[in-house]
């Protein structure tokens, strides 16, 4: 198995194409960040890989298997997802929501998911109702549920949008540990360019359904690329204690 995820000549959309002739590969254990403006096709990409949106053409392979051949249960054993929306229909207990992540496994005990609840700092919330939580707490519950699934590929759609700075850093530190211990591969859609730079091995930038940059954080996060992608001017700072670049905004966007 050469690649964990391989996408070949993909075209997909909602009546009209959103992603066109899209190609992407992901190595085992790689953390890939996807950046780009609203409407670029980032969330559409997640829907394609999780079979929520049918392909118009092309192919998506997970561990060399076409996803068209996989049942939903088999998909759940291979891919876990953290979506933008973190609402649930009923006011379930936090522990019960996290345990739902084990539905593809025989062992659904609380003790099995405890470690993931500790990782995300929600063990103390285990008996609380989900709707009683803050937005950031809800997001950590959903992340814990996805980790409890113990799939080898984790897809995250703006996972830090409701988290404070501490929990953003804590979450990505946990993910780094799991990458080392469990060979976890990660694809994260991100708006925070500096978080993407700090934690992602590789970044791809989408605009109008096409990849306009693909490479290391230093190769993608340049003033020219960010101007092309977002239409804003930035400065790039290189800190002495990190190899990754840091993006500094300017007020003037002309």
XYZ file of N, CA and C in Angstrom:
762
model
N 0.849 -1.189 0.000
C 0.000 0.000 0.000
C 0.886 1.242 0.000
N 0.919 1.962 -1.099
C 1.813 3.105 -1.230
C 1.290 4.344 -0.519
N -0.018 4.606 -0.633
C -0.607 5.821 -0.081
C -1.800 5.467 0.805
N -1.992 6.248 1.855
C -3.167 6.035 2.708
C -4.427 6.480 1.975
N -4.326 7.608 1.284
C -5.452 8.128 0.500
C -4.945 8.566 -0.856
N -5.669 8.182 -1.904
C -5.299 8.574 -3.263
C -6.562 9.010 -3.999
N -6.551 10.225 -4.508
C -7.688 10.756 -5.266
C -7.219 11.036 -6.684
N -7.919 10.452 -7.657
C -7.497 10.539 -9.044
C -8.565 11.195 -9.918
N -8.200 12.306 -10.554
C -9.028 12.943 -11.584
C -10.479 13.143 -11.136
N -10.636 13.653 -9.933
C -11.959 13.792 -9.334
C -12.670 15.044 -9.850
N -13.919 14.861 -10.234
C -14.811 15.989 -10.506
C -16.098 15.747 -9.731
N -16.529 16.755 -8.970
C -17.706 16.594 -8.119
C -18.309 17.966 -7.860
N -19.621 17.994 -7.596
C -20.254 19.273 -7.303
C -21.729 19.112 -7.017
N -22.426 20.222 -7.090
C -23.860 20.276 -6.795
C -24.568 20.827 -8.033
N -24.709 19.978 -9.047
C -25.220 20.454 -10.322
C -24.096 20.981 -11.192
N -23.340 21.924 -10.675
C -22.133 22.407 -11.354
C -20.915 21.885 -10.600
N -19.796 21.672 -11.288
C -18.595 21.157 -10.613
C -18.048 22.147 -9.589
N -17.652 21.615 -8.438
C -16.969 22.415 -7.412
C -15.489 22.080 -7.396
N -15.172 20.781 -7.456
C -13.799 20.323 -7.630
C -13.692 19.706 -9.023
N -12.705 20.102 -9.780
C -12.582 19.655 -11.164
C -11.184 19.091 -11.410
N -11.131 17.864 -11.963
C -9.849 17.205 -12.249
C -8.904 17.306 -11.051
N -9.438 16.944 -9.897
C -8.744 17.100 -8.617
C -7.937 15.848 -8.316
N -6.650 16.025 -7.993
C -5.769 14.914 -7.666
C -5.060 15.199 -6.346
N -5.002 14.185 -5.480
C -4.367 14.370 -4.182
C -3.938 13.020 -3.636
N -2.806 12.985 -2.944
C -2.369 11.771 -2.272
C -1.931 12.115 -0.858
N -2.066 11.147 0.044
C -1.710 11.323 1.445
C -0.885 10.137 1.898
N 0.287 10.402 2.450
C 1.132 9.332 2.977
C 0.610 8.849 4.323
N 0.961 7.639 4.696
C 0.625 7.124 6.019
C 1.324 7.957 7.088
N 0.568 8.372 8.105
C 1.133 9.155 9.192
C 1.326 10.623 8.895
N 0.894 11.075 7.740
C 1.085 12.478 7.355
C -0.034 13.343 7.929
N 0.301 14.593 8.274
C -0.704 15.587 8.653
C -0.767 16.631 7.553
N -1.890 16.673 6.869
C -2.085 17.567 5.735
C -3.093 18.647 6.106
N -2.730 19.894 5.944
C -3.645 21.005 6.152
C -4.197 21.489 4.828
N -5.494 21.783 4.804
C -6.127 22.348 3.603
C -6.590 23.755 3.947
N -6.103 24.736 3.204
C -6.477 26.126 3.416
C -7.124 26.669 2.158
N -7.773 27.812 2.292
C -8.397 28.461 1.138
C -9.598 29.273 1.568
N -10.048 30.179 0.725
C -11.182 31.034 1.072
C -12.489 30.252 1.120
N -13.523 30.877 1.670
C -14.851 30.264 1.674
C -15.290 29.986 0.244
N -15.897 28.811 0.049
C -16.374 28.451 -1.281
C -15.324 27.846 -2.185
N -14.141 27.558 -1.642
C -13.057 27.026 -2.472
C -13.221 25.544 -2.773
N -14.052 24.848 -1.977
C -14.255 23.415 -2.180
C -13.717 22.561 -1.055
N -13.340 23.173 0.057
C -12.730 22.425 1.169
C -13.716 21.439 1.807
N -14.895 21.914 2.182
C -15.889 21.038 2.807
C -16.438 20.021 1.814
N -16.505 20.389 0.544
C -16.918 19.449 -0.494
C -15.963 18.270 -0.554
N -14.680 18.551 -0.403
C -13.667 17.497 -0.376
C -13.967 16.479 0.726
N -14.303 16.967 1.934
C -14.622 16.068 3.050
C -15.836 15.205 2.700
N -16.851 15.815 2.112
C -18.065 15.071 1.761
C -17.785 13.983 0.732
N -16.870 14.241 -0.171
C -16.524 13.245 -1.185
C -15.838 12.047 -0.548
N -14.854 12.310 0.280
C -14.066 11.224 0.878
C -14.920 10.371 1.809
N -15.960 10.956 2.400
C -16.829 10.213 3.319
C -18.096 9.685 2.633
N -18.155 9.766 1.324
C -19.257 9.219 0.528
C -20.591 9.920 0.770
N -20.548 11.162 1.223
C -21.778 11.933 1.389
C -22.178 12.641 0.098
N -21.261 12.681 -0.851
C -21.515 13.347 -2.125
C -21.004 12.443 -3.237
N -21.865 12.063 -4.191
C -21.426 11.149 -5.251
C -20.460 11.828 -6.225
N -19.574 11.028 -6.784
C -18.608 11.536 -7.749
C -19.274 11.710 -9.110
N -18.881 12.762 -9.809
C -19.274 12.901 -11.204
C -18.295 12.132 -12.092
N -17.019 12.130 -11.689
C -16.004 11.315 -12.342
C -14.805 11.214 -11.413
N -13.942 10.237 -11.698
C -12.748 10.063 -10.886
C -12.862 8.916 -9.909
N -11.899 8.844 -9.006
C -11.791 7.707 -8.098
C -11.170 8.146 -6.779
N -11.673 7.579 -5.671
C -11.108 7.811 -4.341
C -10.721 6.457 -3.756
N -9.434 6.301 -3.434
C -8.917 5.059 -2.888
C -8.449 5.280 -1.455
N -8.881 4.407 -0.553
C -8.382 4.391 0.819
C -7.688 3.058 1.038
N -6.395 3.119 1.371
C -5.596 1.901 1.530
C -5.757 1.002 0.305
N -5.681 1.612 -0.863
C -5.755 0.930 -2.160
C -7.127 0.338 -2.480
N -8.138 0.680 -1.690
C -9.493 0.179 -1.949
C -10.394 1.331 -2.361
N -11.130 1.142 -3.446
C -12.075 2.158 -3.900
C -13.195 2.286 -2.865
N -13.490 3.521 -2.437
C -14.514 3.702 -1.412
C -15.890 3.239 -1.893
N -16.090 3.163 -3.201
C -17.369 2.675 -3.723
C -17.621 1.226 -3.316
N -16.561 0.491 -2.982
C -16.679 -0.915 -2.612
C -16.838 -1.127 -1.103
N -16.776 -0.033 -0.332
C -16.796 -0.146 1.126
C -18.179 0.151 1.692
N -18.622 -0.677 2.645
C -19.861 -0.410 3.355
C -19.647 0.725 4.342
N -20.726 1.250 4.914
C -20.600 2.324 5.900
C -19.839 1.855 7.130
N -20.039 0.590 7.520
C -19.312 0.055 8.671
C -17.820 -0.039 8.369
N -17.489 -0.473 7.176
C -16.083 -0.553 6.786
C -15.467 0.837 6.679
N -16.244 1.796 6.212
C -15.759 3.178 6.155
C -15.474 3.694 7.564
N -16.354 3.372 8.509
C -16.188 3.851 9.882
C -14.941 3.275 10.536
N -14.522 2.105 10.106
C -13.307 1.505 10.668
C -12.051 2.122 10.073
N -12.215 2.824 8.971
C -11.057 3.405 8.287
C -10.965 4.921 8.430
N -12.117 5.596 8.553
C -12.126 7.056 8.562
C -12.978 7.567 9.717
N -12.448 8.514 10.468
C -13.215 9.248 11.475
C -13.282 10.708 11.044
N -14.393 11.369 11.386
C -14.630 12.725 10.889
C -15.041 13.644 12.026
N -14.474 14.835 12.043
C -14.933 15.914 12.909
C -15.478 17.007 12.003
N -16.797 17.192 12.009
C -17.435 18.174 11.136
C -17.514 19.543 11.806
N -17.904 20.552 11.025
C -18.065 21.906 11.559
C -19.170 21.959 12.599
N -20.293 21.316 12.311
C -21.434 21.339 13.228
C -21.222 20.330 14.349
N -21.468 20.761 15.594
C -21.284 19.848 16.721
C -22.564 19.681 17.538
N -23.707 19.872 16.908
C -24.977 19.713 17.608
C -25.463 18.264 17.529
N -26.191 17.816 18.542
C -26.813 16.497 18.550
C -28.298 16.665 18.815
N -29.086 15.630 18.467
C -30.547 15.746 18.524
C -31.092 15.765 19.942
N -30.442 15.037 20.852
C -30.946 14.924 22.222
C -29.841 15.286 23.202
N -30.257 15.559 24.421
C -29.307 15.984 25.446
C -28.656 14.768 26.111
N -27.921 13.994 25.300
C -27.243 12.817 25.827
C -26.124 13.209 26.784
N -25.764 12.278 27.657
C -24.593 12.477 28.496
C -23.332 12.478 27.628
N -22.358 13.240 28.063
C -21.098 13.335 27.326
C -20.482 11.955 27.111
N -20.454 11.131 28.148
C -19.835 9.806 28.025
C -20.542 8.958 26.975
N -21.867 9.083 26.878
C -22.617 8.297 25.892
C -22.312 8.759 24.469
N -22.131 10.059 24.293
C -21.812 10.577 22.963
C -20.449 10.084 22.511
N -19.475 10.110 23.408
C -18.140 9.636 23.040
C -18.174 8.142 22.719
N -18.943 7.390 23.480
C -19.025 5.951 23.241
C -19.678 5.626 21.898
N -20.462 6.536 21.367
C -21.033 6.319 20.037
C -19.949 6.174 18.974
N -18.773 6.734 19.256
C -17.662 6.580 18.327
C -17.171 5.143 18.204
N -17.616 4.269 19.113
C -17.187 2.868 19.094
C -18.171 1.969 18.354
N -19.125 2.542 17.620
C -20.191 1.715 17.059
C -19.685 0.684 16.061
N -18.503 0.894 15.491
C -17.963 -0.074 14.538
C -17.113 -1.136 15.228
N -17.037 -1.086 16.569
C -16.207 -2.020 17.327
C -17.063 -2.780 18.338
N -16.610 -3.968 18.699
C -17.342 -4.773 19.685
C -17.235 -4.170 21.082
N -16.067 -3.645 21.423
C -15.843 -3.078 22.746
C -16.313 -1.631 22.777
N -17.401 -1.369 23.480
C -17.947 -0.017 23.587
C -17.999 0.451 25.035
N -17.103 -0.082 25.847
C -17.111 0.230 27.276
C -16.602 1.645 27.531
N -17.032 2.182 28.667
C -16.579 3.511 29.061
C -15.077 3.527 29.306
N -14.552 2.441 29.839
C -13.118 2.384 30.131
C -12.294 2.476 28.842
N -12.835 1.933 27.758
C -12.122 1.982 26.482
C -11.999 3.412 25.974
N -13.033 4.222 26.162
C -13.009 5.588 25.626
C -12.444 6.594 26.640
N -12.205 6.135 27.862
C -11.753 7.049 28.913
C -10.480 7.789 28.513
N -9.522 7.067 27.909
C -8.250 7.700 27.573
C -8.435 8.871 26.601
N -9.378 8.738 25.681
C -9.601 9.807 24.716
C -10.301 10.996 25.368
N -11.132 10.726 26.354
C -11.783 11.803 27.087
C -10.769 12.540 27.963
N -9.801 11.807 28.475
C -8.720 12.448 29.229
C -7.857 13.280 28.298
N -7.532 12.736 27.125
C -6.739 13.469 26.136
C -7.339 14.836 25.831
N -8.664 14.873 25.678
C -9.339 16.107 25.264
C -9.882 16.912 26.442
N -9.533 16.494 27.656
C -9.872 17.232 28.877
C -11.387 17.319 29.099
N -12.090 16.196 28.823
C -13.542 16.195 29.059
C -13.973 15.084 30.010
N -13.030 14.338 30.586
C -13.420 13.267 31.506
C -14.239 13.826 32.662
N -13.882 15.019 33.101
C -14.607 15.643 34.212
C -16.033 16.029 33.815
N -16.332 16.043 32.513
C -17.663 16.412 32.024
C -18.510 15.183 31.684
N -18.023 13.988 31.981
C -18.621 12.767 31.449
C -20.092 12.585 31.798
N -20.553 13.124 32.937
C -21.945 12.952 33.343
C -22.817 14.154 33.021
N -22.246 15.146 32.347
C -23.006 16.343 31.972
C -23.812 16.091 30.709
N -24.930 16.805 30.570
C -25.683 16.757 29.328
C -24.987 17.579 28.258
N -24.998 17.082 27.034
C -24.253 17.730 25.949
C -24.721 19.169 25.724
N -26.031 19.388 25.809
C -26.557 20.731 25.523
C -26.262 21.732 26.632
N -25.744 21.262 27.750
C -25.377 22.160 28.844
C -23.962 22.726 28.670
N -23.244 22.255 27.670
C -21.836 22.605 27.505
C -21.663 23.869 26.678
N -20.494 24.484 26.821
C -20.126 25.608 25.964
C -19.763 25.097 24.574
N -19.619 25.996 23.620
C -19.266 25.600 22.262
C -17.933 24.879 22.201
N -16.955 25.372 22.953
C -15.651 24.725 22.959
C -15.679 23.358 23.601
N -16.452 23.212 24.668
C -16.586 21.905 25.316
C -17.263 20.910 24.383
N -18.299 21.354 23.680
C -18.973 20.481 22.716
C -17.995 20.007 21.640
N -17.163 20.922 21.163
C -16.208 20.566 20.120
C -15.222 19.509 20.618
N -14.799 19.618 21.864
C -13.867 18.639 22.417
C -14.538 17.273 22.586
N -15.830 17.267 22.881
C -16.569 16.004 22.962
C -16.598 15.322 21.593
N -16.887 16.084 20.557
C -16.960 15.521 19.203
C -15.589 15.021 18.751
N -14.543 15.744 19.094
C -13.187 15.297 18.758
C -12.863 14.007 19.492
N -13.238 13.938 20.766
C -13.016 12.719 21.552
C -13.773 11.541 20.946
N -14.999 11.782 20.500
C -15.787 10.722 19.854
C -15.069 10.196 18.615
N -14.525 11.115 17.814
C -13.818 10.710 16.591
C -12.558 9.914 16.925
N -11.828 10.321 17.954
C -10.622 9.598 18.344
C -10.964 8.205 18.865
N -12.085 8.097 19.590
C -12.512 6.805 20.133
C -12.851 5.815 19.021
N -13.116 6.315 17.848
C -13.419 5.454 16.704
C -12.205 4.629 16.296
N -11.007 5.142 16.622
C -9.740 4.474 16.353
C -9.560 4.099 14.888
N -10.031 4.969 14.011
C -9.737 4.835 12.593
C -8.334 5.374 12.346
N -7.719 4.951 11.259
C -6.351 5.370 10.965
C -6.279 6.664 10.164
N -7.435 7.119 9.648
C -7.489 8.389 8.919
C -8.500 9.291 9.597
N -8.052 10.476 9.995
C -8.911 11.436 10.682
C -9.095 12.655 9.801
N -10.356 12.971 9.467
C -10.697 14.157 8.681
C -11.317 15.183 9.618
N -10.826 16.422 9.565
C -11.291 17.457 10.483
C -11.628 18.719 9.699
N -12.865 19.172 9.837
C -13.328 20.366 9.141
C -13.384 21.529 10.132
N -12.377 22.383 10.084
C -12.252 23.526 10.997
C -12.387 23.077 12.460
N -11.510 22.189 12.906
C -11.673 21.582 14.240
C -11.446 22.537 15.403
N -10.761 23.650 15.178
C -10.429 24.547 16.297
C -11.299 25.794 16.350
N -12.361 25.850 15.551
C -13.139 27.091 15.421
C -13.769 27.526 16.743
N -14.117 26.583 17.621
C -14.755 26.924 18.900
C -13.821 26.772 20.100
N -12.552 26.466 19.851
C -11.634 26.201 20.949
C -10.814 27.430 21.310
N -10.539 27.598 22.602
C -9.638 28.665 23.012
C -8.200 28.250 22.686
N -7.265 29.184 22.870
C -5.882 28.946 22.443
C -5.283 27.723 23.127
N -5.531 27.614 24.422
C -4.967 26.473 25.155
C -5.436 25.149 24.578
N -6.742 25.030 24.345
C -7.266 23.755 23.866
C -6.925 23.511 22.395
N -6.695 24.576 21.625
C -6.196 24.386 20.266
C -4.838 23.694 20.296
N -3.949 24.235 21.105
C -2.602 23.672 21.209
C -2.648 22.269 21.809
N -3.442 22.094 22.876
C -3.562 20.774 23.502
C -4.051 19.734 22.512
N -5.053 20.109 21.702
C -5.619 19.161 20.759
C -4.581 18.712 19.738
N -3.851 19.658 19.174
C -2.866 19.287 18.164
C -1.678 18.546 18.774
N -1.356 18.836 20.015
C -0.308 18.058 20.675
C -0.741 16.605 20.860
N -2.004 16.393 21.230
C -2.539 15.032 21.346
C -2.495 14.325 19.999
N -2.890 15.036 18.948
C -2.891 14.436 17.615
C -1.479 14.055 17.186
N -0.500 14.871 17.543
C 0.887 14.526 17.225
C 1.304 13.246 17.935
N 0.894 13.107 19.189
C 1.218 11.889 19.935
C 0.573 10.663 19.297
N -0.685 10.805 18.884
C -1.391 9.679 18.271
C -0.797 9.334 16.911
N -0.300 10.320 16.204
C 0.370 10.043 14.934
C 1.584 9.151 15.159
N 2.317 9.416 16.218
C 3.511 8.623 16.524
C 3.156 7.239 17.057
N 2.163 7.170 17.939
C 1.822 5.904 18.584
C 1.001 4.985 17.690
N 0.086 5.560 16.908
C -0.886 4.758 16.174
C -0.813 4.933 14.665
N 0.225 5.621 14.174
C 0.375 5.889 12.735
C -0.880 6.546 12.156
N -1.426 7.492 12.919
C -2.634 8.198 12.502
C -2.307 9.184 11.382
N -3.116 9.171 10.335
C -3.014 10.166 9.263
C -4.121 11.194 9.451
N -3.823 12.455 9.155
C -4.768 13.532 9.440
C -4.878 14.459 8.238
N -6.115 14.823 7.920
C -6.379 15.914 6.975
C -7.256 16.919 7.708
N -6.781 18.144 7.835
C -7.499 19.170 8.592
C -7.730 20.403 7.734
N -8.995 20.780 7.585
C -9.336 22.054 6.957
C -9.147 23.147 8.001
N -8.362 24.159 7.669
C -7.985 25.135 8.677
C -8.044 26.555 8.119
N -8.528 27.479 8.964
C -8.473 28.899 8.635
C -7.309 29.587 9.336
N -6.833 29.005 10.432
C -5.705 29.586 11.156
C -4.413 29.138 10.475
N -3.823 30.033 9.703
C -2.651 29.682 8.919
C -1.451 29.366 9.799
N -1.351 30.015 10.938
C -0.202 29.765 11.812
C -0.299 28.416 12.516
N -1.506 27.999 12.891
C -1.675 26.646 13.420
C -1.343 25.606 12.353
N -1.786 25.857 11.141
C -1.475 24.941 10.038
C 0.026 24.858 9.824
N 0.695 25.988 9.880
C 2.141 26.023 9.696
C 2.856 25.255 10.797
N 2.383 25.414 12.030
C 3.062 24.833 13.185
C 2.926 23.319 13.253
N 1.752 22.784 12.838
C 1.478 21.372 13.078
C 1.388 20.508 11.818
N 1.239 21.083 10.659
C 1.053 20.277 9.454
C 2.388 20.011 8.752
N 2.565 18.784 8.300
C 3.743 18.445 7.499
C 3.670 19.109 6.132
N 2.441 19.221 5.650
C 2.224 19.683 4.277
C 0.925 20.464 4.232
N 0.861 21.429 3.347
C -0.338 22.250 3.190
C -0.693 22.308 1.713
N -1.991 22.166 1.427
C -2.451 22.478 0.072
C -3.424 23.652 0.177
N -3.353 24.522 -0.805
C -4.224 25.692 -0.864
C -5.195 25.530 -2.015
N -6.491 25.659 -1.713
C -7.534 25.561 -2.723
C -8.084 26.934 -3.065
N -8.395 27.116 -4.335
C -9.134 28.298 -4.775
C -9.942 27.912 -5.999
N -11.246 28.198 -5.953
C -12.143 27.903 -7.075
C -12.066 26.438 -7.496
N -11.947 25.544 -6.494
C -11.978 24.124 -6.782
C -10.690 23.533 -7.311
N -9.610 24.299 -7.304
C -8.333 23.823 -7.815
C -7.239 24.008 -6.767
N -6.253 23.126 -6.796
C -5.090 23.275 -5.934
C -4.149 24.298 -6.568
N -3.896 25.384 -5.849
C -3.020 26.429 -6.388
C -1.646 26.408 -5.738
N -1.490 25.651 -4.647
C -0.182 25.478 -4.021
C -0.197 24.194 -3.208
N 0.918 23.480 -3.218
C 1.021 22.206 -2.516
C 2.476 22.021 -2.106
N 2.710 21.916 -0.790
C 4.085 21.732 -0.343
C 4.204 21.905 1.152
N 5.414 22.076 1.610
C 5.658 22.307 3.025
C 5.088 23.664 3.423
N 4.897 23.923 4.732
C 4.414 25.244 5.143
C 5.263 26.390 4.582
N 6.570 26.198 4.542
C 7.436 27.243 4.014
C 7.248 27.483 2.532
N 6.876 26.443 1.801
C 6.675 26.574 0.354
C 5.321 27.189 0.018
N 4.316 26.924 0.849
C 2.954 27.384 0.543
C 2.653 28.748 1.159
N 3.103 28.969 2.399
C 2.757 30.201 3.104
C 3.775 31.293 2.770
N 3.619 31.825 1.577
C 4.448 32.931 1.112
C 3.549 34.130 0.847
N 4.087 35.353 0.870
C 3.247 36.526 0.568
C 2.555 36.422 -0.788
N 3.259 35.892 -1.795
C 2.677 35.804 -3.138
C 1.510 34.813 -3.167
N 1.684 33.648 -2.539
C 0.605 32.673 -2.531
C -0.607 33.179 -1.747
N -0.371 33.781 -0.604
C -1.495 34.242 0.217
C -2.230 35.381 -0.466
N -1.504 36.236 -1.175
C -2.152 37.299 -1.960
C -3.025 36.679 -3.052
N -2.522 35.642 -3.707
C -3.271 34.988 -4.782
C -4.494 34.268 -4.247
N -4.359 33.629 -3.075
C -5.436 32.812 -2.532
C -6.522 33.664 -1.876
N -6.092 34.610 -1.033
C -7.039 35.371 -0.212
C -7.202 36.828 -0.634
N -6.282 37.343 -1.456
C -6.365 38.742 -1.864
C -5.948 39.712 -0.784
N -5.083 39.284 0.145
C -4.597 40.167 1.201
C -3.073 40.153 1.219
N -2.520 41.243 1.718
C -1.071 41.347 1.857
C -0.657 40.930 3.258
N 0.405 40.161 3.351
C 0.916 39.702 4.640
C 2.438 39.808 4.648
N 2.981 39.759 5.847
C 4.414 39.573 6.023
C 4.638 38.179 6.607
N 5.769 37.596 6.291
C 6.120 36.267 6.804
C 7.320 36.414 7.735
N 7.162 35.873 8.938
C 8.243 35.921 9.917
C 8.797 34.516 10.121
N 10.102 34.412 10.191
C 10.753 33.141 10.460
C 11.359 33.200 11.859
N 10.767 32.469 12.803
C 11.285 32.472 14.167
C 12.533 31.601 14.263
N 13.446 31.978 15.130
C 14.699 31.248 15.265
C 14.498 29.860 15.857
N 13.481 29.706 16.716
C 13.276 28.423 17.386
C 12.357 27.480 16.622
N 11.808 27.914 15.489
C 10.971 27.057 14.654
C 11.402 27.192 13.201
N 11.267 26.102 12.459
C 11.542 26.171 11.029
C 10.342 26.703 10.251
N 9.154 26.579 10.851
C 7.942 26.956 10.135
C 7.787 28.480 10.062
N 7.178 28.963 8.988
C 6.905 30.400 8.869
C 5.681 30.810 9.676
N 5.623 32.070 10.065
C 4.464 32.624 10.744
C 3.949 33.806 9.941
N 2.627 33.866 9.806
C 1.985 34.856 8.951
C 1.554 36.055 9.789
N 1.959 37.250 9.371
C 1.577 38.492 10.036
C 0.696 39.309 9.105
N -0.500 39.642 9.554
C -1.445 40.393 8.737
C -1.042 41.865 8.645
N -1.417 42.491 7.544
C -1.294 43.946 7.387
C -2.690 44.536 7.324
N -2.847 45.765 7.778
C -4.116 46.451 7.626
C -4.410 46.772 6.172
N -3.391 47.180 5.446
C -3.556 47.587 4.059
C -3.605 46.374 3.166
N -4.724 46.154 2.455
C -4.866 45.012 1.569
C -4.729 45.401 0.100
N -4.350 46.622 -0.185
C -4.213 47.052 -1.589
C -2.988 46.409 -2.236
